[in-house]
Coordinates of C-alpha atoms and ligand atoms in Angstrom, one line a residue:
M25 CA -13.2 -38.4 8.4
W26 CA -12.4 -35.8 11.6
V27 CA -9.1 -34.8 13.3
T28 CA -8.0 -33.2 16.8
A29 CA -7.1 -29.5 16.8
P30 CA -5.4 -27.9 15.3
T31 CA -4.7 -29.4 11.9
V32 CA -3.3 -28.0 8.7
T33 CA -6.2 -28.4 7.4
H34 CA -9.1 -26.2 9.1
A35 CA -11.8 -28.0 8.0
N36 CA -10.5 -31.3 9.5
D37 CA -10.2 -29.3 12.9
G38 CA -11.8 -30.0 15.9
L39 CA -13.3 -33.4 16.6
G40 CA -14.4 -34.1 20.4
P41 CA -13.0 -33.1 22.7
L42 CA -15.4 -36.2 24.2
Y43 CA -16.9 -37.9 21.2
N44 CA -18.2 -41.1 19.8
A45 CA -16.7 -41.7 16.3
R46 CA -14.7 -39.6 14.2
S47 CA -17.3 -40.0 11.1
C48 CA -21.0 -40.6 10.1
A49 CA -19.6 -43.2 8.1
T50 CA -18.2 -45.4 11.4
C51 CA -21.7 -45.4 12.5
H52 CA -23.7 -45.7 9.3
P53 CA -21.5 -47.9 7.4
K54 CA -22.2 -47.4 3.9
G55 CA -25.5 -45.1 4.5
G56 CA -26.5 -48.9 6.5
G57 CA -27.6 -49.4 10.7
G58 CA -25.8 -50.3 13.3
R59 CA -25.8 -52.9 15.8
P60 CA -25.2 -53.3 19.4
P61 CA -22.3 -55.0 21.1
D62 CA -22.4 -58.8 21.1
P63 CA -22.0 -59.6 24.8
A64 CA -20.0 -62.9 24.2
A65 CA -17.2 -61.2 22.1
E66 CA -14.8 -59.7 24.8
G67 CA -14.3 -55.7 23.7
D68 CA -16.7 -55.6 21.1
Q69 CA -18.3 -51.8 21.1
G70 CA -21.5 -53.1 18.0
V71 CA -21.4 -50.4 15.0
G72 CA -23.2 -47.5 15.6
Y73 CA -24.5 -48.1 19.2
L74 CA -24.4 -45.0 21.4
V75 CA -25.7 -44.2 24.5
K76 CA -28.2 -41.4 25.5
L77 CA -28.9 -39.6 28.4
N78 CA -32.1 -37.9 30.3
G79 CA -29.7 -35.2 31.0
D80 CA -27.1 -36.3 33.6
P81 CA -25.9 -32.9 35.3
V82 CA -21.9 -33.9 34.7
Y83 CA -22.4 -36.2 31.7
G84 CA -24.9 -34.5 29.7
R85 CA -27.4 -35.8 26.8
Q86 CA -25.2 -38.7 25.3
I87 CA -22.4 -40.9 26.7
Q88 CA -19.2 -40.2 24.8
T89 CA -17.0 -43.0 24.8
N90 CA -13.6 -41.6 23.2
A91 CA -11.6 -38.5 24.0
V92 CA -8.8 -36.9 21.8
L93 CA -5.3 -37.2 23.7
G94 CA -4.9 -35.8 27.5
Q95 CA -8.6 -36.5 27.9
T96 CA -11.0 -38.9 29.6
I97 CA -13.5 -40.8 28.2
E98 CA -16.9 -40.5 29.9
G99 CA -17.7 -44.5 29.8
R100 CA -18.0 -47.4 28.1
P101 CA -21.2 -48.9 28.2
R102 CA -21.2 -53.2 29.2
L103 CA -24.4 -54.7 27.7
R104 CA -25.5 -58.4 28.5
Y105 CA -28.6 -60.1 27.9
R106 CA -31.5 -62.0 30.1
E107 CA -33.4 -64.4 28.3
E108 CA -36.7 -65.2 28.2
A109 CA -38.9 -67.4 26.2
V110 CA -42.9 -65.9 25.4
R111 CA -45.3 -68.9 24.5
L112 CA -47.8 -69.0 21.3
P113 CA -51.1 -69.9 21.7
D114 CA -50.2 -72.4 19.4
G115 CA -47.6 -74.2 21.8
G116 CA -44.5 -72.6 19.7
T117 CA -42.2 -71.1 21.8
V118 CA -40.3 -67.4 20.4
R119 CA -36.8 -66.5 22.7
L120 CA -36.3 -62.7 23.3
R121 CA -33.6 -61.4 25.1
R122 CA -33.9 -58.4 27.3
P123 CA -31.0 -56.1 27.1
V124 CA -29.5 -55.2 30.7
L125 CA -27.4 -51.8 30.3
E126 CA -24.5 -50.6 32.4
I127 CA -21.8 -48.3 32.2
A128 CA -18.3 -49.1 32.7
D129 CA -15.1 -46.7 33.6
L130 CA -17.1 -43.8 34.5
G131 CA -14.3 -40.8 33.8
Y132 CA -16.6 -38.1 36.0
G133 CA -17.8 -39.7 38.8
P134 CA -21.2 -41.6 39.2
L135 CA -24.1 -40.9 37.4
A136 CA -27.4 -39.0 39.3
G137 CA -29.3 -40.7 40.6
A138 CA -32.5 -39.6 38.4
T139 CA -29.8 -40.7 35.5
A140 CA -32.4 -42.9 32.8
L141 CA -29.7 -44.7 30.1
S142 CA -31.2 -45.1 26.5
A143 CA -29.7 -47.3 24.2
R144 CA -29.9 -46.7 20.8
V145 CA -28.5 -47.9 17.5
A146 CA -28.3 -45.9 14.2
P147 CA -30.8 -46.6 11.8
P148 CA -30.3 -46.6 7.9
V149 CA -29.6 -43.1 6.6
H150 CA -31.2 -43.8 2.9
G151 CA -34.8 -42.3 1.5
M152 CA -34.2 -39.2 4.1
G153 CA -35.0 -37.3 1.6
L154 CA -38.2 -38.9 0.5
L155 CA -39.4 -38.5 4.2
E156 CA -38.4 -34.7 4.8
R157 CA -41.2 -34.2 1.8
I158 CA -44.2 -35.8 2.8
P159 CA -46.6 -33.4 3.5
E160 CA -46.9 -32.1 7.2
A161 CA -50.7 -31.9 6.7
D162 CA -51.0 -35.8 5.4
I163 CA -48.5 -37.0 8.6
L164 CA -50.6 -35.3 10.8
A165 CA -54.2 -35.9 9.5
G166 CA -52.7 -39.7 10.8
A167 CA -53.3 -38.3 14.1
D168 CA -55.6 -40.0 16.6
P169 CA -54.3 -38.4 20.2
D170 CA -57.9 -38.9 21.7
D171 CA -58.4 -42.5 19.9
R172 CA -61.6 -40.9 18.5
N173 CA -61.9 -44.3 16.4
G174 CA -61.3 -46.6 19.2
D175 CA -59.1 -48.9 17.9
G176 CA -56.6 -48.4 20.5
V177 CA -54.2 -46.6 18.9
R178 CA -53.2 -43.5 19.1
G179 CA -50.6 -41.6 17.2
R180 CA -49.1 -38.0 18.2
P181 CA -47.0 -36.0 16.4
N182 CA -43.5 -34.6 17.9
R183 CA -43.3 -31.1 18.6
I184 CA -39.7 -29.6 18.3
T185 CA -39.3 -25.8 19.5
V186 CA -36.1 -24.4 17.1
D187 CA -36.0 -20.6 17.4
G188 CA -38.8 -20.2 19.2
V189 CA -40.7 -22.3 16.1
P190 CA -42.6 -25.5 16.9
Q191 CA -41.8 -27.8 14.7
L192 CA -43.1 -31.8 13.2
G193 CA -40.4 -34.0 14.5
R194 CA -39.5 -36.5 11.7
F195 CA -36.1 -37.9 12.1
G196 CA -34.6 -40.4 14.9
W197 CA -36.2 -43.1 17.3
K198 CA -38.1 -40.7 18.4
A199 CA -38.8 -38.2 15.4
T200 CA -36.8 -35.5 17.3
H201 CA -35.6 -33.5 14.5
P202 CA -37.8 -31.7 12.0
T203 CA -35.2 -31.2 8.7
L204 CA -31.8 -33.5 8.0
T205 CA -29.7 -29.8 8.6
R206 CA -31.4 -30.2 12.4
Q207 CA -30.3 -34.0 12.2
D208 CA -27.0 -33.8 10.8
S209 CA -25.9 -30.8 13.5
E210 CA -26.6 -32.8 16.7
A211 CA -24.6 -35.7 14.9
F212 CA -22.1 -33.7 14.9
S213 CA -22.2 -31.7 18.2
L214 CA -23.0 -35.5 20.7
D215 CA -21.7 -37.7 18.4
I216 CA -18.3 -36.1 16.8
G217 CA -17.8 -33.1 19.1
M218 CA -18.0 -30.5 16.6
S219 CA -19.7 -27.4 16.3
T220 CA -21.9 -26.1 13.5
P221 CA -24.6 -23.0 13.1
A222 CA -27.5 -24.8 15.0
F223 CA -25.2 -26.7 17.8
P224 CA -21.9 -23.6 18.2
D225 CA -20.7 -25.0 21.2
P226 CA -17.3 -26.5 20.0
W227 CA -17.1 -28.5 23.2
G228 CA -20.2 -30.5 22.1
D229 CA -21.7 -32.4 24.8
C230 CA -19.7 -31.5 27.9
T231 CA -21.3 -29.7 30.5
E232 CA -20.0 -27.4 32.4
A233 CA -18.5 -29.7 35.0
Q234 CA -16.3 -31.2 32.5
G235 CA -14.2 -28.4 32.6
D236 CA -11.3 -29.8 30.7
C237 CA -13.1 -31.0 28.0
R238 CA -14.6 -27.2 28.2
R239 CA -11.4 -25.5 27.9
G240 CA -9.7 -28.3 25.6
P241 CA -8.8 -28.1 22.1
H242 CA -10.9 -26.6 19.8
G243 CA -11.2 -26.3 15.7
S244 CA -13.6 -22.8 15.5
S245 CA -12.0 -20.7 12.6
P246 CA -13.2 -17.1 11.4
Q247 CA -12.9 -19.0 8.1
Y248 CA -15.7 -21.1 9.0
E249 CA -18.3 -18.5 10.6
G250 CA -16.1 -18.9 13.9
L251 CA -17.1 -22.5 13.9
E252 CA -16.2 -26.2 13.2
I253 CA -18.1 -27.1 10.8
P254 CA -19.2 -24.3 8.2
S255 CA -23.2 -24.1 7.5
T256 CA -21.4 -25.1 3.8
I257 CA -20.6 -28.7 4.9
I258 CA -23.4 -29.5 6.4
G259 CA -25.3 -28.2 3.2
L260 CA -23.1 -31.4 1.5
I261 CA -23.9 -33.6 4.0
D262 CA -27.9 -32.7 3.7
G263 CA -27.0 -33.0 -0.1
Y264 CA -25.1 -36.1 -0.4
L265 CA -28.0 -37.9 2.2
R266 CA -31.0 -36.5 0.1
G267 CA -29.5 -38.5 -2.7
L268 CA -29.2 -41.8 -1.5
P269 CA -32.7 -43.3 -2.3
P270 CA -34.3 -46.0 0.2
D271 CA -33.4 -50.1 -0.2
G272 CA -36.9 -50.7 -1.2
G273 CA -40.8 -48.9 -0.8
L274 CA -40.6 -47.3 -4.2
E275 CA -42.9 -49.4 -5.6
P276 CA -46.3 -51.2 -3.6
P277 CA -45.3 -54.6 -2.5
K278 CA -45.9 -57.5 -4.9
D279 CA -47.5 -60.0 -2.2
A280 CA -50.7 -58.8 -2.2
A281 CA -52.0 -61.8 0.2
G282 CA -48.9 -60.3 3.0
S283 CA -50.4 -57.0 1.8
A284 CA -53.5 -58.1 3.3
L285 CA -52.4 -59.8 6.5
F286 CA -50.2 -57.0 7.3
A287 CA -53.4 -55.0 7.5
A288 CA -55.4 -57.3 9.4
T289 CA -53.2 -57.9 12.0
G290 CA -53.3 -54.4 12.9
C291 CA -50.3 -53.9 11.6
A292 CA -51.0 -51.1 9.3
A293 CA -52.3 -48.3 12.1
C294 CA -49.1 -47.7 12.5
H295 CA -46.9 -48.3 9.7
R296 CA -48.7 -46.7 7.2
P297 CA -48.4 -48.2 3.6
S298 CA -47.9 -45.0 1.4
F299 CA -47.5 -41.5 1.3
T300 CA -47.1 -39.1 -1.7
T301 CA -43.9 -36.3 -1.3
A302 CA -44.9 -32.9 -1.7
E303 CA -43.7 -30.5 -5.0
D304 CA -40.1 -29.2 -4.7
P305 CA -38.8 -27.4 -7.7
A306 CA -35.5 -28.0 -6.1
H307 CA -35.3 -31.3 -6.2
P308 CA -37.7 -32.9 -8.8
D309 CA -36.2 -36.2 -8.6
L310 CA -38.0 -36.5 -4.7
S311 CA -41.1 -34.6 -5.9
R312 CA -44.6 -35.7 -6.2
R313 CA -43.6 -39.7 -5.9
R314 CA -45.9 -41.9 -4.5
I315 CA -43.3 -43.5 -1.6
F316 CA -44.2 -47.0 0.9
P317 CA -42.2 -46.5 3.9
F318 CA -44.5 -48.5 6.0
S319 CA -44.8 -45.5 8.9
D320 CA -46.9 -42.9 10.0
L321 CA -44.0 -41.0 11.7
L322 CA -46.2 -40.5 14.6
L323 CA -44.9 -41.0 18.2
H324 CA -46.9 -44.2 19.4
D325 CA -47.2 -46.0 23.0
L326 CA -45.3 -49.0 23.0
G327 CA -45.3 -49.9 26.6
P328 CA -43.0 -50.9 29.2
D329 CA -40.9 -53.1 27.6
L330 CA -40.0 -50.7 25.3
A331 CA -40.1 -47.7 27.3
D332 CA -36.1 -45.8 28.0
G333 CA -37.2 -43.1 30.5
V334 CA -35.4 -40.1 28.4
P335 CA -37.9 -37.8 26.6
M336 CA -36.9 -36.1 23.7
G337 CA -39.2 -33.0 22.7
E338 CA -43.1 -34.2 23.3
A339 CA -42.6 -37.6 23.0
R340 CA -42.0 -39.9 26.7
G341 CA -40.3 -42.4 27.5
Q342 CA -42.9 -45.1 26.4
D343 CA -43.1 -43.4 23.2
W344 CA -41.3 -43.9 20.1
R345 CA -41.3 -42.8 16.2
T346 CA -43.0 -45.8 13.8
T347 CA -40.4 -47.4 12.6
P348 CA -40.3 -47.1 8.6
L349 CA -40.0 -51.0 7.3
W350 CA -38.7 -49.9 3.9
G351 CA -35.5 -51.8 2.8
L352 CA -35.9 -53.4 6.4
Q353 CA -32.6 -55.8 5.0
R354 CA -31.1 -52.4 5.6
R355 CA -31.0 -52.9 9.4
A356 CA -29.5 -56.1 8.9
G357 CA -25.4 -56.0 9.4
G358 CA -22.8 -57.2 6.7
D359 CA -22.3 -60.8 8.4
G360 CA -26.6 -60.4 7.5
R361 CA -27.8 -60.6 10.9
L362 CA -30.4 -58.3 12.0
S363 CA -30.6 -55.8 15.0
L364 CA -34.1 -54.4 15.5
L365 CA -35.7 -51.8 17.6
H366 CA -34.0 -48.9 18.7
D367 CA -31.9 -50.8 21.3
G368 CA -31.0 -53.4 18.1
R369 CA -32.3 -55.9 20.6
A370 CA -34.7 -58.2 18.5
R371 CA -32.6 -60.6 16.1
S372 CA -35.9 -61.3 13.7
V373 CA -38.7 -59.8 12.8
T374 CA -41.1 -62.4 14.7
E375 CA -39.0 -60.6 17.7
A376 CA -39.7 -57.5 17.3
I377 CA -43.4 -57.4 16.7
L378 CA -43.1 -59.7 20.0
W379 CA -41.4 -56.5 22.1
H380 CA -44.5 -54.5 20.5
G381 CA -46.6 -53.5 23.7
G382 CA -48.9 -50.6 24.7
E383 CA -50.8 -49.6 21.7
A384 CA -49.4 -52.1 19.7
A385 CA -50.7 -54.5 21.8
G386 CA -53.8 -55.7 19.8
A387 CA -51.4 -56.1 17.0
R388 CA -49.0 -58.6 19.1
S389 CA -51.9 -60.6 20.2
A390 CA -53.5 -60.8 16.5
F391 CA -50.1 -62.0 15.6
M392 CA -49.3 -64.4 18.3
A393 CA -52.9 -66.0 17.2
L394 CA -51.9 -66.8 13.8
P395 CA -51.1 -69.9 12.6
A396 CA -47.5 -70.5 12.2
A397 CA -47.3 -70.5 8.5
E398 CA -49.3 -67.5 8.2
R399 CA -46.5 -65.4 11.1
R400 CA -43.8 -67.1 8.3
H401 CA -45.6 -65.5 6.0
L402 CA -46.3 -61.7 7.5
A403 CA -42.3 -62.1 8.7
R404 CA -40.8 -62.6 5.0
F405 CA -43.8 -59.9 3.8
V406 CA -42.3 -57.3 6.1
L407 CA -38.9 -58.6 5.6
G408 CA -39.2 -58.0 1.9
L409 CA -40.5 -54.1 1.8
Ligands
LIG13 C1 -21.7 -42.5 17.0 C2 -22.4 -43.2 16.1 C3 -23.1 -42.1 15.0 C4 -22.4 -41.2 14.2 C5 -20.5 -40.5 14.7 C6 -23.5 -40.7 13.4 N1 -24.7 -41.0 13.8 FE1 -26.4 -41.0 13.0 N2 -27.2 -41.7 14.1 C7 -27.0 -42.2 15.0 C8 -28.0 -43.0 16.2 C9 -27.6 -44.1 17.3 C10 -29.4 -42.7 15.5 C11 -30.1 -42.6 16.4 C12 -30.7 -41.7 17.0 C13 -31.6 -41.2 17.8 O1 -32.8 -41.3 17.1 O2 -31.9 -42.0 18.7 C14 -29.0 -42.0 14.7 C15 -29.7 -41.2 13.4 C16 -29.5 -40.8 12.2 C17 -30.2 -40.3 11.1 C18 -32.1 -40.0 11.3 C19 -32.4 -41.4 10.8 C20 -34.0 -41.7 10.7 O3 -34.2 -42.8 10.6 O4 -34.0 -40.9 11.5 C21 -29.5 -38.8 10.6 C22 -30.4 -38.4 9.0 C23 -28.0 -39.4 10.7 N3 -28.0 -39.8 12.2 C24 -27.1 -39.1 10.1 C25 -25.6 -38.8 10.6 C26 -24.9 -37.8 9.9 C27 -24.8 -37.1 8.8 C28 -23.8 -38.0 10.7 C29 -22.3 -37.3 10.4 C30 -22.4 -36.1 10.7 C31 -23.7 -39.3 11.7 N4 -25.4 -39.6 11.3 C32 -23.2 -39.4 12.8 C33 -25.2 -43.1 15.3 C34 -24.7 -42.1 14.7
LIG14 C1 -49.6 -48.8 18.1 C2 -48.4 -48.9 16.6 C3 -47.8 -49.8 15.6 C4 -48.2 -51.0 15.5 C5 -50.0 -51.5 15.7 C6 -47.5 -52.1 15.1 N1 -46.3 -51.5 15.5 FE1 -44.4 -52.2 14.9 N2 -43.7 -50.6 15.7 C7 -44.2 -49.5 16.3 C8 -43.1 -48.6 16.7 C9 -43.6 -47.5 17.4 C10 -41.6 -49.4 16.8 C11 -40.8 -48.6 17.3 C12 -40.1 -49.3 18.5 C13 -38.8 -49.6 18.8 O1 -38.1 -49.5 18.0 O2 -38.9 -49.3 20.4 C14 -41.9 -50.3 15.2 C15 -41.0 -51.2 14.8 C16 -41.0 -52.4 14.6 C17 -40.1 -53.4 13.5 C18 -38.7 -52.5 14.2 C19 -38.0 -52.2 12.8 C20 -36.9 -51.7 13.2 O3 -36.1 -51.8 12.0 O4 -36.3 -51.7 14.5 C21 -41.0 -54.1 12.9 C22 -39.8 -55.0 12.7 C23 -42.3 -53.6 13.1 N3 -43.0 -52.7 14.6 C24 -43.3 -54.8 12.8 C25 -44.5 -55.0 13.2 C26 -45.5 -55.5 12.6 C27 -45.5 -56.7 11.5 C28 -46.9 -54.7 13.2 C29 -47.8 -56.2 13.7 C30 -48.3 -57.3 14.2 C31 -46.6 -53.8 13.8 N4 -45.2 -53.2 13.9 C32 -47.1 -53.1 14.4 C33 -45.5 -49.2 16.1 C34 -46.4 -49.7 16.3

């Protein structure tokens, strides 16, 4: 928990001035995932739900929904859904909900005309240490940007330039961060408003147009490398996350028929079942382990229905990282409800599949054409990974 500067305990200083939440655990409760607001519940803001922007000249890269005393919040997401029905070839129907998002109570004037909104829910943060140790060459071996095997599925790595050096992105919905350190540091900057060695601005996401925020209270201290969060604390948080095992995916799935169905439907073309982690003498427990994350960690174009108009690194608006499916139940909130896909719109595995388009259009059609019992079997298999 971080509090407003100045305080007696310096290590807790520097929240904001604008922020989304005071701690990592607010958005990743018990290391789990978030959910979107429930439009039927007045004032509900969801859990770990935030709105990214494609770089607004005033609001920056994210809408901060909280502010320390004396500062103005940027706005509040207001979400509603339009219900749609998809008819399956066998006559069944599935109801989908398409999000319609606005920002209410804008604190700094209107958003720029070109600003795109991209809602995201917090993913669970289990198993990150293992994903971090998948050898880069094995991820790149799965890429097929020109679709040379003609299966309609491409897969490209995201490349992020850090200090002038391009690196392979692994973390986040668009594989924007190459390491846990970058991911965790950016969370401090954008979500909590605190500076780290990687993102040293104490005002987080405040732009030059937000002078009050830039002049607001900061907690940088000489004792902490002139920052609000020194490298020692980032190291502790990275280490804590590395120690959180995935909630599944440490053994091959037992349901052989389910595995075969998953592959035959085309899901495994992106949701790659397994990898073996690299040797890492510093982390023997994470070394040379066969893991079953069900992701190729590559970007795929999933079509216009999921596109958000917010490019990140080499990921375009319609590109998303194949979400690891291990421990999928972790995507469920405390009440057991699922909120799948980057903005949590899908309430079930079936709904999530029906939103797949673009490179996954073939797998979606193959799924729709399955007999109902096999569709249920596939969904059950995915939930149990
Ligand atoms: C306001 C809510 C919020 C807070 C606070 C927050 N996160 Fe997150 N976190 C998210 C969201 C949303 C994403 C997905 C971001 C994206 O890629 O668009 C995410 C992504 C991540 C990921 C990547 C997971 C993956 O599957 O690749 C890690 C790791 C992570 N957060 C760690 C942290 C840490 C550590 C902190 C505290 C310093 C933190 N988060 C604070 C909402 C939050
Ligand atoms: C072309 C690559 C591709 C194929 C083929 C594909 N997926 Fe996906 N899948 C993705 C990507 C990328 C996402 C993330 C999309 C987003 O969040 O907007 C995703 C997300 C999901 C999710 C949501 C996970 C979560 O935690 O939010 C589920 C469930 C899923 N896929 C299951 C399947 C199943 C089952 C199949 C086969 C019928 C399949 N996928 C085929 C790429 C693919």
